Tab-separated table of C-alpha atoms in Angstrom:
chain	number	residue	atom	x	y	z
A	1	PHE	CA	125.706	104.958	111.933
A	2	SER	CA	128.247	105.563	114.655
A	3	ASP	CA	128.075	102.314	116.420
A	4	VAL	CA	125.888	100.033	114.229
A	5	VAL	CA	126.993	98.406	110.771
A	6	VAL	CA	124.380	96.908	108.527
A	7	GLN	CA	125.761	94.877	105.751
A	8	ILE	CA	123.296	94.098	102.964
A	9	ILE	CA	123.479	90.509	101.622
A	10	PRO	CA	122.205	90.061	98.027
A	11	GLN	CA	120.546	86.686	97.682
A	12	GLY	CA	119.144	85.241	94.583
A	13	TYR	CA	117.547	87.531	91.973
A	14	ASP	CA	116.345	90.351	94.361
A	15	ASN	CA	116.284	88.907	97.934
A	16	CYS	CA	118.146	90.779	100.555
A	17	GLY	CA	119.396	89.549	103.918
A	18	PHE	CA	121.464	91.488	106.491
A	19	ILE	CA	124.311	91.002	108.869
A	20	VAL	CA	124.249	93.544	111.703
A	21	TRP	CA	126.846	94.122	114.370
A	22	ASN	CA	128.010	96.804	117.000
A	23	SER	CA	131.351	98.373	115.671
A	24	LYS	CA	132.122	99.381	119.287
A	25	SER	CA	131.835	95.963	120.774
A	26	GLU	CA	134.794	93.957	122.041
A	27	LYS	CA	133.211	90.807	120.659
A	28	ASN	CA	133.226	89.592	117.155
A	29	GLU	CA	129.447	88.662	117.453
A	30	CYS	CA	126.687	89.677	114.955
A	31	VAL	CA	122.966	89.201	114.180
A	32	VAL	CA	121.788	87.900	110.715
A	33	ILE	CA	118.267	88.826	109.322
A	34	ASP	CA	116.218	86.751	106.825
A	35	VAL	CA	118.625	84.039	105.539
A	36	TYR	CA	117.542	82.768	102.077
A	37	ASP	CA	121.019	81.508	101.067
A	38	SER	CA	123.115	80.246	103.864
A	39	LYS	CA	126.091	79.945	101.639
A	40	ALA	CA	126.018	83.558	100.889
A	41	PHE	CA	125.937	84.275	104.480
A	42	VAL	CA	128.756	81.899	105.369
A	43	VAL	CA	131.104	83.433	102.910
A	44	GLU	CA	130.492	86.998	103.975
A	45	LEU	CA	130.646	86.045	107.742
A	46	LYS	CA	133.950	84.488	107.180
A	47	THR	CA	135.218	87.427	105.168
A	48	LEU	CA	134.079	89.894	108.014
A	49	SER	CA	135.450	87.587	110.689
A	50	LYS	CA	132.037	87.702	112.349
A	51	VAL	CA	130.261	84.977	114.332
A	52	PRO	CA	126.429	85.044	114.146
A	53	VAL	CA	124.797	84.498	117.553
A	54	ALA	CA	121.123	84.880	116.472
A	55	VAL	CA	118.989	84.826	113.315
A	56	LEU	CA	115.951	87.160	113.090
A	57	SER	CA	113.449	85.911	110.568
A	58	THR	CA	110.529	88.281	109.651
A	59	HIS	CA	108.212	85.630	108.127
A	60	TRP	CA	107.912	82.352	106.644
A	61	HIS	CA	106.903	81.115	103.033
A	62	TRP	CA	109.905	79.080	102.461
A	63	SER	CA	107.807	75.787	102.416
A	64	VAL	CA	105.390	77.338	100.010
A	65	VAL	CA	108.091	78.089	97.414
A	66	LYS	CA	109.787	74.801	98.089
A	67	LEU	CA	106.478	73.162	97.149
A	68	LEU	CA	106.410	74.989	93.967
A	69	LYS	CA	109.870	73.938	93.288
A	70	CYS	CA	111.396	77.449	93.410
A	71	SER	CA	114.184	78.912	95.512
A	72	ARG	CA	113.418	79.100	99.250
A	73	ASP	CA	112.519	82.576	100.575
A	74	HIS	CA	113.516	84.413	103.916
A	75	CYS	CA	113.992	81.486	106.229
A	76	GLY	CA	114.853	78.556	103.948
A	77	GLY	CA	118.571	78.996	104.857
A	78	ASN	CA	118.120	78.801	108.555
A	79	HIS	CA	119.046	75.126	108.538
A	80	GLY	CA	122.124	75.636	106.508
A	81	LEU	CA	123.330	78.192	108.785
A	82	ILE	CA	122.727	76.273	111.871
A	83	THR	CA	124.790	73.411	110.369
A	84	GLU	CA	127.628	75.862	110.105
A	85	TYR	CA	127.049	77.560	113.457
A	86	PRO	CA	125.171	75.046	115.663
A	87	ASN	CA	124.714	77.470	118.680
A	88	LEU	CA	122.499	79.973	116.770
A	89	ALA	CA	119.355	81.239	118.223
A	90	VAL	CA	116.531	81.743	115.805
A	91	TYR	CA	113.859	84.226	116.583
A	92	ALA	CA	110.596	84.403	114.816
A	93	GLY	CA	106.985	85.767	115.342
A	94	LYS	CA	104.947	83.299	117.480
A	95	ARG	CA	102.299	83.042	114.774
A	96	GLU	CA	104.795	82.106	112.105
A	97	PRO	CA	105.835	78.508	111.085
A	98	VAL	CA	109.509	79.683	110.624
A	99	SER	CA	111.922	76.849	109.941
A	100	CYS	CA	114.208	76.068	112.895
A	101	ALA	CA	112.690	78.863	115.158
A	102	THR	CA	113.868	78.414	118.820
A	103	ILE	CA	112.530	81.675	120.386
A	104	ARG	CA	109.049	82.968	119.616
A	105	VAL	CA	108.468	86.777	119.866
A	106	ASP	CA	105.425	88.945	119.864
A	107	HIS	CA	104.500	92.579	119.411
A	108	GLY	CA	106.475	94.899	121.750
A	109	ASP	CA	109.018	92.310	122.812
A	110	ASP	CA	112.514	93.347	123.116
A	111	ILE	CA	115.519	91.316	121.922
A	112	GLU	CA	119.030	92.157	123.310
A	113	VAL	CA	121.765	90.218	121.649
A	114	ALA	CA	125.406	90.814	120.526
A	115	ASP	CA	125.396	94.277	122.033
A	116	LEU	CA	122.368	95.187	119.887
A	117	ASN	CA	118.804	96.048	120.980
A	118	PHE	CA	115.697	95.237	118.817
A	119	SER	CA	112.145	95.516	119.387
A	120	VAL	CA	109.286	93.629	117.743
A	121	GLU	CA	106.423	95.219	115.568
A	122	PHE	CA	103.459	92.817	114.644
A	123	VAL	CA	102.331	93.649	111.091
A	124	PRO	CA	100.111	90.896	109.722
A	125	GLY	CA	98.884	91.148	106.163
A	126	HIS	CA	101.400	89.559	103.761
A	127	THR	CA	101.314	86.730	106.188
A	128	GLY	CA	99.188	86.113	109.372
A	129	GLY	CA	102.355	86.589	111.591
A	130	GLN	CA	104.814	88.801	109.926
A	131	VAL	CA	107.038	90.761	112.251
A	132	VAL	CA	109.270	93.867	111.736
A	133	TYR	CA	112.483	94.102	113.746
A	134	ARG	CA	113.299	97.637	114.873
A	135	LEU	CA	117.102	98.129	115.586
A	136	HIS	CA	117.461	100.902	118.231
A	137	VAL	CA	120.604	103.075	117.857
A	138	PRO	CA	122.164	105.762	120.030
A	139	PRO	CA	120.595	109.178	120.014
A	140	GLY	CA	121.591	111.304	116.919
A	141	ASP	CA	121.374	108.186	114.666
A	142	SER	CA	118.212	106.776	112.898
A	143	ASP	CA	116.711	103.493	114.013
A	144	CYS	CA	116.655	100.658	111.439
A	145	LEU	CA	113.415	98.831	110.387
A	146	PHE	CA	114.055	95.400	108.831
A	147	THR	CA	110.572	95.019	107.152
A	148	GLY	CA	110.784	91.668	105.238
A	149	ASP	CA	107.955	91.642	102.811
A	150	PHE	CA	105.730	93.992	104.719
A	151	LEU	CA	106.977	97.300	103.376
A	152	PHE	CA	109.296	97.892	100.411
A	153	VAL	CA	110.572	100.944	98.786
A	154	GLY	CA	107.655	102.414	97.044
A	155	GLY	CA	105.419	99.365	97.818
A	156	THR	CA	104.201	96.620	100.153
A	157	GLY	CA	104.153	92.838	99.984
A	158	ARG	CA	101.170	90.890	98.488
A	159	LEU	CA	98.320	89.876	100.625
A	160	PHE	CA	98.569	86.116	101.177
A	161	GLU	CA	97.088	85.393	104.571
A	162	GLY	CA	94.946	88.311	105.650
A	163	SER	CA	92.270	90.896	104.766
A	164	ASP	CA	92.571	94.276	103.244
A	165	ALA	CA	91.497	95.678	106.504
A	166	ARG	CA	94.105	93.657	108.491
A	167	LEU	CA	96.784	94.939	106.103
A	168	LEU	CA	95.475	98.423	106.311
A	169	SER	CA	95.638	98.302	110.082
A	170	SER	CA	99.242	97.346	109.790
A	171	LEU	CA	100.018	100.085	107.217
A	172	MET	CA	98.326	102.679	109.480
A	173	ALA	CA	100.426	101.693	112.359
A	174	VAL	CA	103.406	102.819	110.374
A	175	ARG	CA	102.355	106.483	110.944
A	176	SER	CA	103.257	105.904	114.573
A	177	TRP	CA	106.882	104.864	113.850
A	178	HIS	CA	109.534	107.507	114.059
A	179	PRO	CA	109.664	109.221	110.589
A	180	ASP	CA	113.468	109.184	110.590
A	181	CYS	CA	113.585	105.459	110.733
A	182	LEU	CA	115.514	103.669	107.794
A	183	ILE	CA	113.788	100.940	105.970
A	184	PHE	CA	115.680	97.686	105.035
A	185	PRO	CA	113.213	95.629	103.152
A	186	GLY	CA	113.463	91.973	102.225
A	187	HIS	CA	113.597	92.473	98.490
A	188	ASP	CA	114.964	95.424	96.219
A	189	PHE	CA	111.653	95.835	94.207
A	190	ALA	CA	112.228	99.619	94.174
A	191	LYS	CA	112.338	100.383	90.378
A	192	GLU	CA	109.351	98.226	89.703
A	193	ASN	CA	107.385	99.566	92.675
A	194	LEU	CA	108.126	103.183	91.466
A	195	GLU	CA	107.318	102.558	87.905
A	196	PHE	CA	103.849	101.360	88.833
A	197	ALA	CA	103.363	104.209	91.282
A	198	LEU	CA	104.117	106.699	88.521
A	199	THR	CA	101.086	105.214	86.540
A	200	VAL	CA	98.940	106.265	89.533
A	201	GLU	CA	100.579	109.621	90.502
A	202	PRO	CA	102.483	110.736	87.170
A	203	ASP	CA	102.745	114.383	88.482
A	204	ASN	CA	104.076	113.535	91.787
A	205	VAL	CA	107.507	115.354	91.930
A	206	GLU	CA	108.904	113.489	94.825
A	207	LEU	CA	107.988	110.202	93.283
A	208	THR	CA	109.770	111.251	89.944
A	209	GLY	CA	112.797	112.339	91.829
A	210	LYS	CA	112.992	109.125	93.758
A	211	TYR	CA	112.581	106.966	90.667
A	212	VAL	CA	115.492	108.767	88.960
A	213	ASP	CA	117.742	108.292	91.959
A	214	VAL	CA	116.798	104.541	92.168
A	215	CYS	CA	117.398	104.083	88.312
A	216	ASP	CA	120.902	105.783	88.813
A	217	ARG	CA	121.604	103.439	91.715
A	218	ARG	CA	120.580	100.459	89.790
A	219	LEU	CA	122.864	101.358	86.839
A	220	ALA	CA	125.591	101.745	89.353
A	221	ARG	CA	124.722	98.323	90.834
A	222	LEU	CA	124.001	99.938	94.204
A	223	PRO	CA	120.935	98.913	96.445
A	224	ALA	CA	118.009	101.220	96.573
A	225	MET	CA	118.035	100.769	100.399
A	226	PRO	CA	117.838	101.991	103.038
A	227	THR	CA	115.113	104.545	102.465
A	228	CYS	CA	113.956	106.947	105.097
A	229	LEU	CA	110.383	106.422	106.401
A	230	LYS	CA	109.204	110.043	105.997
A	231	ASP	CA	110.187	109.949	102.445
A	232	GLU	CA	107.957	106.849	101.827
A	233	PHE	CA	105.019	109.041	102.858
A	234	ASP	CA	105.719	111.180	99.839
A	235	TYR	CA	105.783	108.443	97.008
A	236	ASN	CA	104.681	105.110	98.236
A	237	PRO	CA	100.980	104.855	97.138
A	238	PHE	CA	100.213	102.246	99.812
A	239	LEU	CA	101.094	104.895	102.469
A	240	ARG	CA	99.017	107.493	100.554
A	241	LEU	CA	95.612	105.836	100.551
A	242	GLY	CA	93.994	108.989	101.884
A	243	GLU	CA	95.340	111.135	99.046
A	244	GLU	CA	92.813	112.129	96.444
A	245	SER	CA	95.632	112.075	93.892
A	246	VAL	CA	95.865	108.317	94.420
A	247	VAL	CA	92.186	107.885	93.952
A	248	ASN	CA	92.043	110.063	90.931
A	249	GLY	CA	95.079	108.170	89.564
A	250	LEU	CA	93.296	104.909	89.978
A	251	GLU	CA	90.138	106.198	88.378
A	252	ASN	CA	92.275	107.610	85.299
A	253	LEU	CA	93.521	104.118	84.950
A	254	GLY	CA	89.915	102.744	84.482
A	255	TYR	CA	89.473	101.407	87.928
A	256	THR	CA	86.303	102.170	90.129
A	257	VAL	CA	86.853	103.277	93.716
A	258	PRO	CA	83.571	102.983	95.524
A	259	PRO	CA	82.281	106.325	97.247
A	260	PRO	CA	82.745	106.717	100.813
A	261	ARG	CA	80.167	104.689	102.861
A	262	THR	CA	78.596	107.128	105.519
A	263	HIS	CA	75.729	104.849	106.602
A	264	LYS	CA	75.031	101.370	107.758
A	265	GLY	CA	71.312	101.017	107.029
A	266	ARG	CA	69.991	104.206	108.631
A	267	ALA	CA	72.662	104.704	111.152
A	268	ARG	CA	75.475	107.107	110.447
A	269	LEU	CA	78.955	105.795	110.828
A	270	ASP	CA	81.611	107.329	113.030
A	271	PRO	CA	83.881	109.460	110.953
A	272	ASP	CA	86.824	107.293	111.797
A	273	VAL	CA	85.141	104.192	110.703
A	274	VAL	CA	84.066	105.875	107.454
A	275	ASP	CA	87.677	107.059	106.842
A	276	PHE	CA	88.965	103.473	107.575
A	277	ASN	CA	86.469	101.811	105.363
A	278	ARG	CA	87.312	104.330	102.533
A	279	LYS	CA	90.932	103.334	102.842
A	280	VAL	CA	90.159	99.547	102.659
A	281	ASP	CA	88.399	100.253	99.454
A	282	VAL	CA	91.190	102.229	98.019
A	283	LEU	CA	93.720	99.587	99.138
A	284	ARG	CA	91.747	96.943	97.656
A	285	VAL	CA	91.562	98.704	94.177
A	286	LEU	CA	95.286	99.663	94.403
A	287	ARG	CA	96.264	96.110	95.024
A	288	LYS	CA	94.315	95.115	91.932
A	289	ALA	CA	95.814	97.715	89.946
A	290	ARG	CA	99.451	96.652	91.065
A	291	GLU	CA	98.565	92.943	90.316
A	292	ASP	CA	97.339	93.802	86.880
A	293	TYR	CA	100.302	96.008	86.156
A	294	GLU	CA	102.575	93.018	87.165
A	295	THR	CA	100.638	90.543	84.947
A	296	LYS	CA	100.818	92.893	81.969
A	297	LYS	CA	104.666	93.290	82.423
A	298	ARG	CA	105.043	89.562	82.547
A	299	LYS	CA	103.203	88.963	79.393
A	300	GLN	CA	105.160	91.755	77.593
A	301	LYS	CA	108.224	89.996	78.698
A	302	VAL	CA	107.162	86.568	77.429
A	303	THR	CA	106.025	88.205	74.079
A	304	LYS	CA	109.302	89.850	73.746
A	305	ILE	CA	111.261	86.574	74.440
A	306	SER	CA	109.040	84.735	71.986
A	307	ALA	CA	109.702	87.247	69.224
């Protein structure tokens, strides 16, 4: 980018947070996104000689994982960062119980801070109030989308607080975003997501190429992000629900995708409704296949360790 710098902050096993600043600004201010490990952020901020003025949290879940006695996720580090930088503003979706939030935002809101401009996209599904922050950059560069657990490289987040129809509505809204936007997700699940996608679409050339690239990057200890949104439409099965190759792939794996529902009683449904309902069914089956795949991988890992 000509003006904007995005620094990826690895946290825990696969969490990713971000430090963002305007390189042409005369200030040393920056914005931080999805703080899981406040100590990791503080170390990097001091190294960069940057002072955070705002935290953007995409969603909650930290209290849930705390209850399970696991590491806190996405906003669990907000309090620690505020302890170090007391004047921080913490932005969060108005429907999310994000820790330490001071400013609530909703779909379409603009955030101007640290000589940066963000807008807010409401994308419920993974949680009931998940938001995506879109960083607007000068003409000629690509806007950045900080997607939290809504959209990953080659996948999407699990459905915790919504319905398949609600998640589908959010996924369909992605089509209205500029195809050149760059995706910065909250986890680097790329390799695992693409391995699953290959079980669904083994003959997808773009998918195979992306998988090879991601494997090479992981060997080099490089992140798989950012990825371009228009490329995700070529290999992310959750953005390809209308493709017959996805339906056929699921059926080849032994799953049953219900036939299109064209009538409700004797009444013929509107074609758009038929299409939406069909994609809801495909999404439901695709999610089940993804969960089964993950369960199988975990069992294989346990068996290998036991052996």
